[in-house]
JSON list of C-alpha atoms in Angstrom, two decimals:
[
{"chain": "O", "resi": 285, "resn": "UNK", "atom": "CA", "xyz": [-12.35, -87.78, -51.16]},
{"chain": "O", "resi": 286, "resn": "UNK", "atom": "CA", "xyz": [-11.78, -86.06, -54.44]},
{"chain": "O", "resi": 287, "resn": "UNK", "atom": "CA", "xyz": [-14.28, -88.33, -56.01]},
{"chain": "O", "resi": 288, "resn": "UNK", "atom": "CA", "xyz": [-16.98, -87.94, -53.67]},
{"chain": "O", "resi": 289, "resn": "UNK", "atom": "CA", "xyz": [-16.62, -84.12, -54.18]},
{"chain": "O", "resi": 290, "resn": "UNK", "atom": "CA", "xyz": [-16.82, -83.94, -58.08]},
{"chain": "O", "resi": 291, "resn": "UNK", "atom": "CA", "xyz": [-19.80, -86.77, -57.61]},
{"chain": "O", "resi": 292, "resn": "UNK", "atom": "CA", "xyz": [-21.44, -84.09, -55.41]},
{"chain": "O", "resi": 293, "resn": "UNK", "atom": "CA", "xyz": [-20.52, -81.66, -57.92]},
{"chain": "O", "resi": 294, "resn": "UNK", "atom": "CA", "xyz": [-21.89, -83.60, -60.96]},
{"chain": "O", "resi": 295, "resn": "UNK", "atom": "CA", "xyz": [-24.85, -84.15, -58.69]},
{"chain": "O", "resi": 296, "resn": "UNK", "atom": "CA", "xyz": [-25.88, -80.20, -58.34]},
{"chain": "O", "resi": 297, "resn": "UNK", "atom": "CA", "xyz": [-25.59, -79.62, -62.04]},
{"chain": "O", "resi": 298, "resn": "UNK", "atom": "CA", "xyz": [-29.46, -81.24, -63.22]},
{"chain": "O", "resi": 299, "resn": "UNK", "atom": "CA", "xyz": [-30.95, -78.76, -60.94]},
{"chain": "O", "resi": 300, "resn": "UNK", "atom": "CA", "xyz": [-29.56, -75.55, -61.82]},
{"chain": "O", "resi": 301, "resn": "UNK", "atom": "CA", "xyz": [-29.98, -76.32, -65.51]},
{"chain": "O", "resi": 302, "resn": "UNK", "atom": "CA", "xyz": [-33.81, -77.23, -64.76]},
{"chain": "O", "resi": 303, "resn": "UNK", "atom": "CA", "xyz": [-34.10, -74.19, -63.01]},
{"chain": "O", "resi": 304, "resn": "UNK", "atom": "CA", "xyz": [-32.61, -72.55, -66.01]},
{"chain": "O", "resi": 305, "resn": "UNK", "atom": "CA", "xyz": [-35.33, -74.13, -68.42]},
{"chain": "O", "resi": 306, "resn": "UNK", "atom": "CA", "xyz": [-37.86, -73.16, -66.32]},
{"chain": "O", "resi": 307, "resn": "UNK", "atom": "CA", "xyz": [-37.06, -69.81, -66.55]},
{"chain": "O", "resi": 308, "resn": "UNK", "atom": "CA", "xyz": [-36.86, -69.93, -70.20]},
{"chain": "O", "resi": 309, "resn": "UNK", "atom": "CA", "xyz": [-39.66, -71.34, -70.99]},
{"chain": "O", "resi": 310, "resn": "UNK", "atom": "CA", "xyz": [-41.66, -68.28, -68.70]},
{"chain": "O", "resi": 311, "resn": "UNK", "atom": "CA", "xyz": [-39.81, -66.17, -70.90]},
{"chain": "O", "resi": 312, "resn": "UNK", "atom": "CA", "xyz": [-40.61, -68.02, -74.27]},
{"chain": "O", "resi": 313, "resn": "UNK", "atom": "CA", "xyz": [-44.63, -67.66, -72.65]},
{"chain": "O", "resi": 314, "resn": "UNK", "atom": "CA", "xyz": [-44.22, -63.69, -72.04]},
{"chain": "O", "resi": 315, "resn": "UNK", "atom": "CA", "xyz": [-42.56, -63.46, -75.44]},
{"chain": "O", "resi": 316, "resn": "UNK", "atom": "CA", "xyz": [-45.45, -65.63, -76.98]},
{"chain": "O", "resi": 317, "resn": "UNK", "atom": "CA", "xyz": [-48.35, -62.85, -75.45]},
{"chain": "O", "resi": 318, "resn": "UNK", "atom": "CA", "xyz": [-46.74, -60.27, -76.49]},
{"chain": "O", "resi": 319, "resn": "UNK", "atom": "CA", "xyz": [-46.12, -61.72, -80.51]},
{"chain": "O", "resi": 320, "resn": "UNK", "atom": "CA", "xyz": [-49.76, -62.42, -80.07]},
{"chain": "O", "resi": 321, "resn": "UNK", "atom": "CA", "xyz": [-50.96, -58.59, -78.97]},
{"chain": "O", "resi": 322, "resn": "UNK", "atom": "CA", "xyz": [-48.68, -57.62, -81.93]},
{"chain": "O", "resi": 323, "resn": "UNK", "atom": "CA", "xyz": [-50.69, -60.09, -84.29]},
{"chain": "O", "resi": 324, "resn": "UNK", "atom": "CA", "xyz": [-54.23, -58.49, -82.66]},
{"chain": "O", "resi": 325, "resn": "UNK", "atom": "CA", "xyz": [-52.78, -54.80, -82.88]},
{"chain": "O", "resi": 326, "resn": "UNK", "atom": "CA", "xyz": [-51.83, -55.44, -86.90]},
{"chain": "O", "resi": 327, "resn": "UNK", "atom": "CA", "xyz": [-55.35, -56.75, -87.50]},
{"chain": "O", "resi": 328, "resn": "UNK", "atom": "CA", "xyz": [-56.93, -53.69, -85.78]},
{"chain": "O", "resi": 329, "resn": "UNK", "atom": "CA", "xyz": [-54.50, -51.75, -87.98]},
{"chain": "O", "resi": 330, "resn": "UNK", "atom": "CA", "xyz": [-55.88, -53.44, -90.95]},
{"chain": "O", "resi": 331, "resn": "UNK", "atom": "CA", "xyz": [-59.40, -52.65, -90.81]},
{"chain": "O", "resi": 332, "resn": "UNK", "atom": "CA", "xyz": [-58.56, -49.33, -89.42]},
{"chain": "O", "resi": 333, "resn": "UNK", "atom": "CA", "xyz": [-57.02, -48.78, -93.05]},
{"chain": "O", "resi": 334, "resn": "UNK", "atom": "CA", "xyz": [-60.26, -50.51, -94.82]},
{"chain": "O", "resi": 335, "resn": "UNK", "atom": "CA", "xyz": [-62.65, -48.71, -93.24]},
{"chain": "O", "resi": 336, "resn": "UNK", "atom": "CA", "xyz": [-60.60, -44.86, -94.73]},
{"chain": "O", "resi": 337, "resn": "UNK", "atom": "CA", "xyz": [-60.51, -47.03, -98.12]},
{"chain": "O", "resi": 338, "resn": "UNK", "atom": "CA", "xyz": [-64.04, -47.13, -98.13]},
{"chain": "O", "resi": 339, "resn": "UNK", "atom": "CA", "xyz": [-64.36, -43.77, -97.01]},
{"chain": "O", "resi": 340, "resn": "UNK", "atom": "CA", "xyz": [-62.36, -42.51, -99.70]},
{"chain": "O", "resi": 341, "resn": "UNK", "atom": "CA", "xyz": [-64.42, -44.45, -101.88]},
{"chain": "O", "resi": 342, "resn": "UNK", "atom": "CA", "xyz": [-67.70, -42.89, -100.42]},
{"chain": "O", "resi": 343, "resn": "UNK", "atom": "CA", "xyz": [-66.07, -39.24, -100.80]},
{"chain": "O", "resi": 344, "resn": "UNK", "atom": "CA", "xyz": [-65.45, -40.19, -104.09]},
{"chain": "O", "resi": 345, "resn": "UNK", "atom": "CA", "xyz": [-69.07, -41.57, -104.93]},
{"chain": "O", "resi": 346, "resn": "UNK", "atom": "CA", "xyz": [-69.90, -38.19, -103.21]},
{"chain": "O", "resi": 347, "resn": "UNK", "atom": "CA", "xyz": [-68.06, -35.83, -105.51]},
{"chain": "O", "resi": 348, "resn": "UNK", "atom": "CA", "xyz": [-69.39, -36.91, -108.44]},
{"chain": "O", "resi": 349, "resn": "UNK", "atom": "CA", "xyz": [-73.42, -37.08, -106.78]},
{"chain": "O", "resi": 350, "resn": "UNK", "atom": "CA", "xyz": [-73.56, -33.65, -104.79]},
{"chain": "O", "resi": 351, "resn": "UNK", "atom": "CA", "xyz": [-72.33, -30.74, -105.87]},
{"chain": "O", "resi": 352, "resn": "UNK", "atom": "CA", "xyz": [-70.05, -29.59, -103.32]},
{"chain": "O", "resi": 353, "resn": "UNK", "atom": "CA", "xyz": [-67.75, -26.71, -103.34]},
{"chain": "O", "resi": 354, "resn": "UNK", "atom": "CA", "xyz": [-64.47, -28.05, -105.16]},
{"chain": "O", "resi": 355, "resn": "UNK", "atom": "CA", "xyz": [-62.51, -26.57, -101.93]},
{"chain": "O", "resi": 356, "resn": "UNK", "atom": "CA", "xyz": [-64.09, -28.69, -99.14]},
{"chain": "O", "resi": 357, "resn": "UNK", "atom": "CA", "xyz": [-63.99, -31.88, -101.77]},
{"chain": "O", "resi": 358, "resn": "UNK", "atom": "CA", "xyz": [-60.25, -31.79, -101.59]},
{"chain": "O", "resi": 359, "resn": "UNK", "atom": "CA", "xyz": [-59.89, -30.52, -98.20]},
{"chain": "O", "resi": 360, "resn": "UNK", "atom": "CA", "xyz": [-60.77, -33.75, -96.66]},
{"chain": "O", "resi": 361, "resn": "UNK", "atom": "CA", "xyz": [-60.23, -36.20, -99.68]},
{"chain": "O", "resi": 362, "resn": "UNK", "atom": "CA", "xyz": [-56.24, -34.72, -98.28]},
{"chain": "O", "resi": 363, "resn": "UNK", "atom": "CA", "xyz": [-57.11, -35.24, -94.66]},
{"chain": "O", "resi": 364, "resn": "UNK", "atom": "CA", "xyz": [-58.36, -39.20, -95.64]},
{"chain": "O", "resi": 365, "resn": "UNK", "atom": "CA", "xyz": [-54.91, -39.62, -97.38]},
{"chain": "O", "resi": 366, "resn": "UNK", "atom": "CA", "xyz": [-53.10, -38.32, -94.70]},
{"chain": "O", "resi": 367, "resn": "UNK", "atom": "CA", "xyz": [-54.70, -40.46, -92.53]},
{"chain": "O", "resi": 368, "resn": "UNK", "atom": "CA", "xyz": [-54.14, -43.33, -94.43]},
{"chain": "O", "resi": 369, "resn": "UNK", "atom": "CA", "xyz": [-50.87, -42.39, -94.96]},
{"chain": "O", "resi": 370, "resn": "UNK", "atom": "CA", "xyz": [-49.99, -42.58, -90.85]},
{"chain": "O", "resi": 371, "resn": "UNK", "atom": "CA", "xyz": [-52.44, -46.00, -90.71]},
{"chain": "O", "resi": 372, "resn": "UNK", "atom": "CA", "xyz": [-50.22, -47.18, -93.28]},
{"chain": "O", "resi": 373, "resn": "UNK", "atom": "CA", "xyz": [-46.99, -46.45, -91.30]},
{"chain": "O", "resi": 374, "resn": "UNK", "atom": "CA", "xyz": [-47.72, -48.13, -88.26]},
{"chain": "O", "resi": 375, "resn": "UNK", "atom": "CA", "xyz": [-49.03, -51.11, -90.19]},
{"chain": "O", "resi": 376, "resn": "UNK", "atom": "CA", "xyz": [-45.61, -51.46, -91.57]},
{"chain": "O", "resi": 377, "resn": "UNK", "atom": "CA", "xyz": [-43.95, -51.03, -88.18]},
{"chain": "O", "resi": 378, "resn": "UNK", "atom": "CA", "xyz": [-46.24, -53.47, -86.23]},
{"chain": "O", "resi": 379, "resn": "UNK", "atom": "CA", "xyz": [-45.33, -56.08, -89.05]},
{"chain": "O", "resi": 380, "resn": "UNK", "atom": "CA", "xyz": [-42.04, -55.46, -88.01]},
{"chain": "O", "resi": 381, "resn": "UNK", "atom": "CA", "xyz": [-42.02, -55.76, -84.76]},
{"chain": "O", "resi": 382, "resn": "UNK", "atom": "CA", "xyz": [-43.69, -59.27, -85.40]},
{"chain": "O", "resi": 383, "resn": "UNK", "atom": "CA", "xyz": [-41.34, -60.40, -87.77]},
{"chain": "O", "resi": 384, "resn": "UNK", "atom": "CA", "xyz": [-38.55, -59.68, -85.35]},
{"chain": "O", "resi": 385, "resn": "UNK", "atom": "CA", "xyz": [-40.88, -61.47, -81.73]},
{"chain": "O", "resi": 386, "resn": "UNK", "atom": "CA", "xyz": [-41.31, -64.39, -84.63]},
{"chain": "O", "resi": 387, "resn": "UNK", "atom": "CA", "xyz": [-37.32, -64.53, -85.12]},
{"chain": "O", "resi": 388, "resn": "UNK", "atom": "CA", "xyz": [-37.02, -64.27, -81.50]},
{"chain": "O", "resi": 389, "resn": "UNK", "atom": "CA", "xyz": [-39.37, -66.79, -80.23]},
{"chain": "O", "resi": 390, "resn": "UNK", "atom": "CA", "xyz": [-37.46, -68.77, -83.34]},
{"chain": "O", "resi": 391, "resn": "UNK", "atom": "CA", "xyz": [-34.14, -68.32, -81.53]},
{"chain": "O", "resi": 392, "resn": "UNK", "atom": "CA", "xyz": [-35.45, -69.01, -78.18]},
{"chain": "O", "resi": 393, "resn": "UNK", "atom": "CA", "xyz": [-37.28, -72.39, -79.51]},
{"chain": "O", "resi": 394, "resn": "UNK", "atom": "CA", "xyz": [-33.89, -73.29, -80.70]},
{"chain": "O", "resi": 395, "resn": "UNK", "atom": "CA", "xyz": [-32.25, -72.81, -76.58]},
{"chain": "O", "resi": 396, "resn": "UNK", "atom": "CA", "xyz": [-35.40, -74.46, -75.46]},
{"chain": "O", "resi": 397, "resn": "UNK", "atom": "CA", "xyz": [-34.60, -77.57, -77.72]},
{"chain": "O", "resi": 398, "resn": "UNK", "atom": "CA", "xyz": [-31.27, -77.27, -76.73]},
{"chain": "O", "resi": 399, "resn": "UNK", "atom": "CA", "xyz": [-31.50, -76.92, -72.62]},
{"chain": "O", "resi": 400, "resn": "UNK", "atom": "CA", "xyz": [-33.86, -80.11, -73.53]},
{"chain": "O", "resi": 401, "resn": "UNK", "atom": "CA", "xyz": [-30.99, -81.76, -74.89]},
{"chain": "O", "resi": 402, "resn": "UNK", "atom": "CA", "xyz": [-28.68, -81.22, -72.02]},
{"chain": "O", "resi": 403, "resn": "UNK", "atom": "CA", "xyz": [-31.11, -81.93, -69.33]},
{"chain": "O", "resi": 404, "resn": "UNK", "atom": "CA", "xyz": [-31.49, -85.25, -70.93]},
{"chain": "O", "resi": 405, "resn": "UNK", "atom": "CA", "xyz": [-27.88, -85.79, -70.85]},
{"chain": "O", "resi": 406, "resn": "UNK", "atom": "CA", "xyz": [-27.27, -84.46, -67.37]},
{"chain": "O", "resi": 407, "resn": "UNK", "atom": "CA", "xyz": [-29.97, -86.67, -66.08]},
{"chain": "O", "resi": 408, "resn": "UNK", "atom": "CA", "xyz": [-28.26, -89.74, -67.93]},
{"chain": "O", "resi": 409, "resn": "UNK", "atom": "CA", "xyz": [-25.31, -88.90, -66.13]},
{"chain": "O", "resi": 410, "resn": "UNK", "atom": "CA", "xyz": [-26.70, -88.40, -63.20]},
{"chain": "O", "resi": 411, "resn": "UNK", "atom": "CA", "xyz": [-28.01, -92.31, -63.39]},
{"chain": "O", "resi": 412, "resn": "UNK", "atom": "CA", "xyz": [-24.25, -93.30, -64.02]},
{"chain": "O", "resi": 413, "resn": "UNK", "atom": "CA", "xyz": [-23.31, -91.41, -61.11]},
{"chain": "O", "resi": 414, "resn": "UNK", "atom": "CA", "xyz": [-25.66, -93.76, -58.79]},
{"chain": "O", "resi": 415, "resn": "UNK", "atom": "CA", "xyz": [-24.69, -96.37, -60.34]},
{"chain": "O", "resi": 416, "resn": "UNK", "atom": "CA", "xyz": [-20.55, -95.15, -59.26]},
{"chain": "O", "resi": 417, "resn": "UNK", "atom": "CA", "xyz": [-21.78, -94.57, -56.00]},
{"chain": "O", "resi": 418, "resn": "UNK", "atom": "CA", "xyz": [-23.60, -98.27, -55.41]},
{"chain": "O", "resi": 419, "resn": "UNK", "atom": "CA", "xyz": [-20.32, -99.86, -57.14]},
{"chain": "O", "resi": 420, "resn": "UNK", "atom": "CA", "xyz": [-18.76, -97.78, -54.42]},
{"chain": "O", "resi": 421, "resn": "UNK", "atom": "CA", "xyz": [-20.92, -98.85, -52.19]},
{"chain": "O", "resi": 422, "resn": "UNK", "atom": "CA", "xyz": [-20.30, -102.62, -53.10]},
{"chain": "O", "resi": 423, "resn": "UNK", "atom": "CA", "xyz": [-16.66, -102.02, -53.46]},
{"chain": "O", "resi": 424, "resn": "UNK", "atom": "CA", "xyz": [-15.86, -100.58, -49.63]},
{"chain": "O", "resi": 425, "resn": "UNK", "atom": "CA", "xyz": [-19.39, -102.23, -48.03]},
{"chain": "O", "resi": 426, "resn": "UNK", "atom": "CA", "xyz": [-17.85, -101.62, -43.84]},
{"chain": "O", "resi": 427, "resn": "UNK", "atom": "CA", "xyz": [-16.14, -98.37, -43.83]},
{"chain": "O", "resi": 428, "resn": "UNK", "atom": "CA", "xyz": [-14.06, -98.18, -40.75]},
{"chain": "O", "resi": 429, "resn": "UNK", "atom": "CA", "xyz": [-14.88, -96.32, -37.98]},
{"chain": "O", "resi": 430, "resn": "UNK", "atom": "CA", "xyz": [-13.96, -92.69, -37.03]},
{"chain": "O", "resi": 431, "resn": "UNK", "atom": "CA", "xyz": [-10.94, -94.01, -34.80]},
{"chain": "O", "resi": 432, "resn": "UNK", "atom": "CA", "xyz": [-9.31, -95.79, -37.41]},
{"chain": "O", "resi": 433, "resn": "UNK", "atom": "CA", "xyz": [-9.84, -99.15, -35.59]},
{"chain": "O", "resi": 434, "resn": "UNK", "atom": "CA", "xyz": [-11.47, -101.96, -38.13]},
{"chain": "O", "resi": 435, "resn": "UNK", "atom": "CA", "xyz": [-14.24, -103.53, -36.37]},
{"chain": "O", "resi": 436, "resn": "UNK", "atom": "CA", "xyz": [-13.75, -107.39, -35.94]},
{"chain": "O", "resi": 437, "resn": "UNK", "atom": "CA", "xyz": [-14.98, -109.97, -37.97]},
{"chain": "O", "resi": 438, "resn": "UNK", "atom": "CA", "xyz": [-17.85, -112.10, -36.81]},
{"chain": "O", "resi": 439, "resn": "UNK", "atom": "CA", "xyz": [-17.13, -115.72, -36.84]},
{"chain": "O", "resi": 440, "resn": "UNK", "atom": "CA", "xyz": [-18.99, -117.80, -38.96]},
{"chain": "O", "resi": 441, "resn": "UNK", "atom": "CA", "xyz": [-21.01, -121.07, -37.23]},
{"chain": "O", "resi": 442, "resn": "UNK", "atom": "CA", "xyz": [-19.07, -123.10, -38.47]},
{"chain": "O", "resi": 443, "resn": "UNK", "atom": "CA", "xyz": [-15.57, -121.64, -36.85]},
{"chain": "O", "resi": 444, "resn": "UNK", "atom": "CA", "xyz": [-17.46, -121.65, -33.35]},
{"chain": "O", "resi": 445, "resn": "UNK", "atom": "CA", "xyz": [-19.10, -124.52, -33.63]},
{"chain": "O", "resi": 446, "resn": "UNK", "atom": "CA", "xyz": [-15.38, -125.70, -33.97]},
{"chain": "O", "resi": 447, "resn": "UNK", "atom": "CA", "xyz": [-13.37, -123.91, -31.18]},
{"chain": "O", "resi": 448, "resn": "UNK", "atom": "CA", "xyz": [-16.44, -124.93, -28.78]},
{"chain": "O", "resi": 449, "resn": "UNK", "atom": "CA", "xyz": [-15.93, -128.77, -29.77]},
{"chain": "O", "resi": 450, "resn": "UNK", "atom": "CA", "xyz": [-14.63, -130.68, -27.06]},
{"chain": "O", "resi": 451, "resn": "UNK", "atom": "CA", "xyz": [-11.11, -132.15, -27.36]},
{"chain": "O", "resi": 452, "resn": "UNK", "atom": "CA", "xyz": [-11.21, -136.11, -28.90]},
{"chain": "O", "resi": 453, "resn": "UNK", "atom": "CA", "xyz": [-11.43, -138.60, -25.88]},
{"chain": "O", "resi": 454, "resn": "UNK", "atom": "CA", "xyz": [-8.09, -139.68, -26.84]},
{"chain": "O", "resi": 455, "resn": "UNK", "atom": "CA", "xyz": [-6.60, -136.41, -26.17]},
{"chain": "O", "resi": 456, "resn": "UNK", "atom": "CA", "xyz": [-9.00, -135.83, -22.84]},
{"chain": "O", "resi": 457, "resn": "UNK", "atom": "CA", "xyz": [-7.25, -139.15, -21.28]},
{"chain": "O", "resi": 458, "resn": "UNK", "atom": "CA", "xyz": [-3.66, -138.74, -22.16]},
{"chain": "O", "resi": 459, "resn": "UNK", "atom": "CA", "xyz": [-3.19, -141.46, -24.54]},
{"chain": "O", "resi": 460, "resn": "UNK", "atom": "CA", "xyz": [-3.04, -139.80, -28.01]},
{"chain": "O", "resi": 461, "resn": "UNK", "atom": "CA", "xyz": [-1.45, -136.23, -26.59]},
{"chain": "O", "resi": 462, "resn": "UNK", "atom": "CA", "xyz": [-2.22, -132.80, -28.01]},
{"chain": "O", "resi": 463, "resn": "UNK", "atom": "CA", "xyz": [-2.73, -132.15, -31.78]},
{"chain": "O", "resi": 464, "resn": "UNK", "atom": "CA", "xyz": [0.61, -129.94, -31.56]},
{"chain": "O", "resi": 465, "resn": "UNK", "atom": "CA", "xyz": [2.20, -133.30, -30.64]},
{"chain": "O", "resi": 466, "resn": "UNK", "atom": "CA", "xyz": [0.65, -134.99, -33.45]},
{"chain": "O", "resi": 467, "resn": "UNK", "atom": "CA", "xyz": [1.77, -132.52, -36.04]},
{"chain": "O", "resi": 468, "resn": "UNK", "atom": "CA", "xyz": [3.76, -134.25, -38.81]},
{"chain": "O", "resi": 469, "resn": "UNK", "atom": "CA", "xyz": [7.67, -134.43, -38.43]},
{"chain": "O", "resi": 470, "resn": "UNK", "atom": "CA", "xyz": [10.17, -132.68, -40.80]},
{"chain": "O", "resi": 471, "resn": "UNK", "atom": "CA", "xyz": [11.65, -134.69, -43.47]},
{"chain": "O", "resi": 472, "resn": "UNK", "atom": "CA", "xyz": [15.58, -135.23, -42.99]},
{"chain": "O", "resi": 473, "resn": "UNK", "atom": "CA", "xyz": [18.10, -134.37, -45.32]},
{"chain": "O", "resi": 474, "resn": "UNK", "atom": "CA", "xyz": [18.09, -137.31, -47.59]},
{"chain": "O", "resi": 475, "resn": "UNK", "atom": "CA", "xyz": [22.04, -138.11, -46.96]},
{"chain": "O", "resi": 476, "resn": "UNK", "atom": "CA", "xyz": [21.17, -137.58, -42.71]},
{"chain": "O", "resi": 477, "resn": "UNK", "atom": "CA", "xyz": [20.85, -141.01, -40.72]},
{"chain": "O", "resi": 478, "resn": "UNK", "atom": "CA", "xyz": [18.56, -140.41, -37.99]},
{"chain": "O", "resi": 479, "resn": "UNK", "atom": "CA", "xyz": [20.14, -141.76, -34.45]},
{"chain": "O", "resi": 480, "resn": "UNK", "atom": "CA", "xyz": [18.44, -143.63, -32.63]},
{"chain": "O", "resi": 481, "resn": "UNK", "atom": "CA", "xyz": [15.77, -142.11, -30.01]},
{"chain": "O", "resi": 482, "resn": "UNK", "atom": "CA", "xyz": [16.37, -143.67, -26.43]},
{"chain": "O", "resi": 483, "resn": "UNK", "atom": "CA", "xyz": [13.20, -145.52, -24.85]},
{"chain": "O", "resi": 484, "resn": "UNK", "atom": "CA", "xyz": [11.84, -142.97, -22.34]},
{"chain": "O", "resi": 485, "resn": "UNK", "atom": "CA", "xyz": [9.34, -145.59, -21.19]},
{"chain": "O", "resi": 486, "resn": "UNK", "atom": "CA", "xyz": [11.34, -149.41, -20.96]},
{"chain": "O", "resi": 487, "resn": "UNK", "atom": "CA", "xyz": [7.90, -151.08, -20.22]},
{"chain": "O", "resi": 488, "resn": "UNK", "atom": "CA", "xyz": [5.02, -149.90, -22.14]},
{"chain": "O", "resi": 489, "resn": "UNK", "atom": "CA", "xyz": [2.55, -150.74, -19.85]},
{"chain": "O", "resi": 490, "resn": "UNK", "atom": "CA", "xyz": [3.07, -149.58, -16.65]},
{"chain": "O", "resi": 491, "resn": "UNK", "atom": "CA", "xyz": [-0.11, -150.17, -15.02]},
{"chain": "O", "resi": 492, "resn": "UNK", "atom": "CA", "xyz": [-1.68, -153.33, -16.63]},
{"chain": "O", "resi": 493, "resn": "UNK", "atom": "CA", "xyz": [-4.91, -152.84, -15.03]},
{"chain": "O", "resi": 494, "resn": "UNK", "atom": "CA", "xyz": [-5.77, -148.83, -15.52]},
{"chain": "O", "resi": 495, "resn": "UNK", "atom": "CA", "xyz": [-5.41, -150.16, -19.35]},
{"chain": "O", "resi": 496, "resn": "UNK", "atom": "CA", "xyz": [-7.69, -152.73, -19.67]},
{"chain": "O", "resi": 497, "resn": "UNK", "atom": "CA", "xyz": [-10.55, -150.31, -17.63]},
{"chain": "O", "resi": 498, "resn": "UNK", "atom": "CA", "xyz": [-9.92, -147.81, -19.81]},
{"chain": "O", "resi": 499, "resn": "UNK", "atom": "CA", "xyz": [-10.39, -150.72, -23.42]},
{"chain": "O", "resi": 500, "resn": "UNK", "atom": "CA", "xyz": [-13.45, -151.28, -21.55]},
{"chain": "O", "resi": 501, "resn": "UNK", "atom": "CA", "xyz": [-14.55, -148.02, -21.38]},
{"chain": "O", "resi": 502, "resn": "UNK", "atom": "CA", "xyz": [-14.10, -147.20, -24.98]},
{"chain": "O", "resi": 503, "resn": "UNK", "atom": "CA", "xyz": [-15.92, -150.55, -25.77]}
]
């Protein structure tokens, strides 16, 4: 009984650890999207910042062409740093927060590899545990039944064939008796002389003609 339960126990364990991969790896996906909208966000980030480079550049180009008031020159050539500045900021902080989904998705690679690793085992065991339960199988092949009473076995032919044979003809007409009569006599004690049995029949053939029908018949 206590061997059927921890095989039944043993049994459960595959699933609920598949169930837990499964759930991982929908996690590892969502985890992989959102590593990838980081990647897309950092690019946008990126040209964001070239495109006030080149404005800088332009305002630059522009200062020394047109002759603007010095005022409005610096005015904006502070609002294009500033603006870079903030671009620049959140640049650093998206690479950030992909460096730390790339650790992540890292780390949960590793559990995924791992979870791999123990499903394999757990299914390995779970083939060992079939193969326990056919040995068992083998080993107890007619469990009794409920009432504790062990069915019969069936006779082989063989056995029948042998109770249903009919008694030797011998046996049938009285001459040779039963085989319980024939059964071999003890051995004495080897310093025990036997007496003498008394004749329980003086003339051994009674009936001279019932003997010779019955030599004819077996002839």
């Amino acid at each position: 009984g206590a061997l059927q339960l921890a095989l039944a126990a043993a049994g459960s364990a595959p699933h609920a650890r598949v169930r837990q991969a499964v759930q991982l790896a929908q996690r590892l996906l969502a985890k992989e999207a959102e590593v990838e909208r980081l990647g897309l966000r950092a690019q946008e980030l990126e040209e964001a910042l070239r495109a006030v480079q080149m404005r800088l550049e332009t305002a630059d180009e522009a200062l020394d062409h047109v002759g603007q008031p010095q005022k409005l020159v610096i005015e904006a050539l502070r609002h294009a740093e500033e603006e870079k500045r903030e671009l620049q900021e959140r640049l650093s902080e998206a690479k950030a927060d992909l460096e730390d989904e790339a650790q992540k998705l890292e780390l949960r690679d590793g559990e995924v590899a791992r979870l791999r690793e123990d499903i394999e085992q757990l299914l390995a065991q779970g083939d060992q545990l079939h193969a326990m339960r056919a040995a068992l199988r083998e080993f107890h092949p007619n469990p009794q039944p409920r009432g504790g009473v062990p069915h019969p076995a069936p006779k082989s032919g063989l056995r029948r064939g042998a109770e249903n044979r009919a008694p030797p003809l011998g046996v049938g007409l009285g001459i040779l008796g039963s085989p319980a009569s024939r059964a071999p006599a003890r051995h004495p004690h080897p310093h025990h002389t036997p007496a003498a049995a008394p004749n329980p029949n003086p003339n051994p053939n009674p009936n001279p003609s019932a003997s010779r029908a019955l030599r004819g018949d077996l002839s």
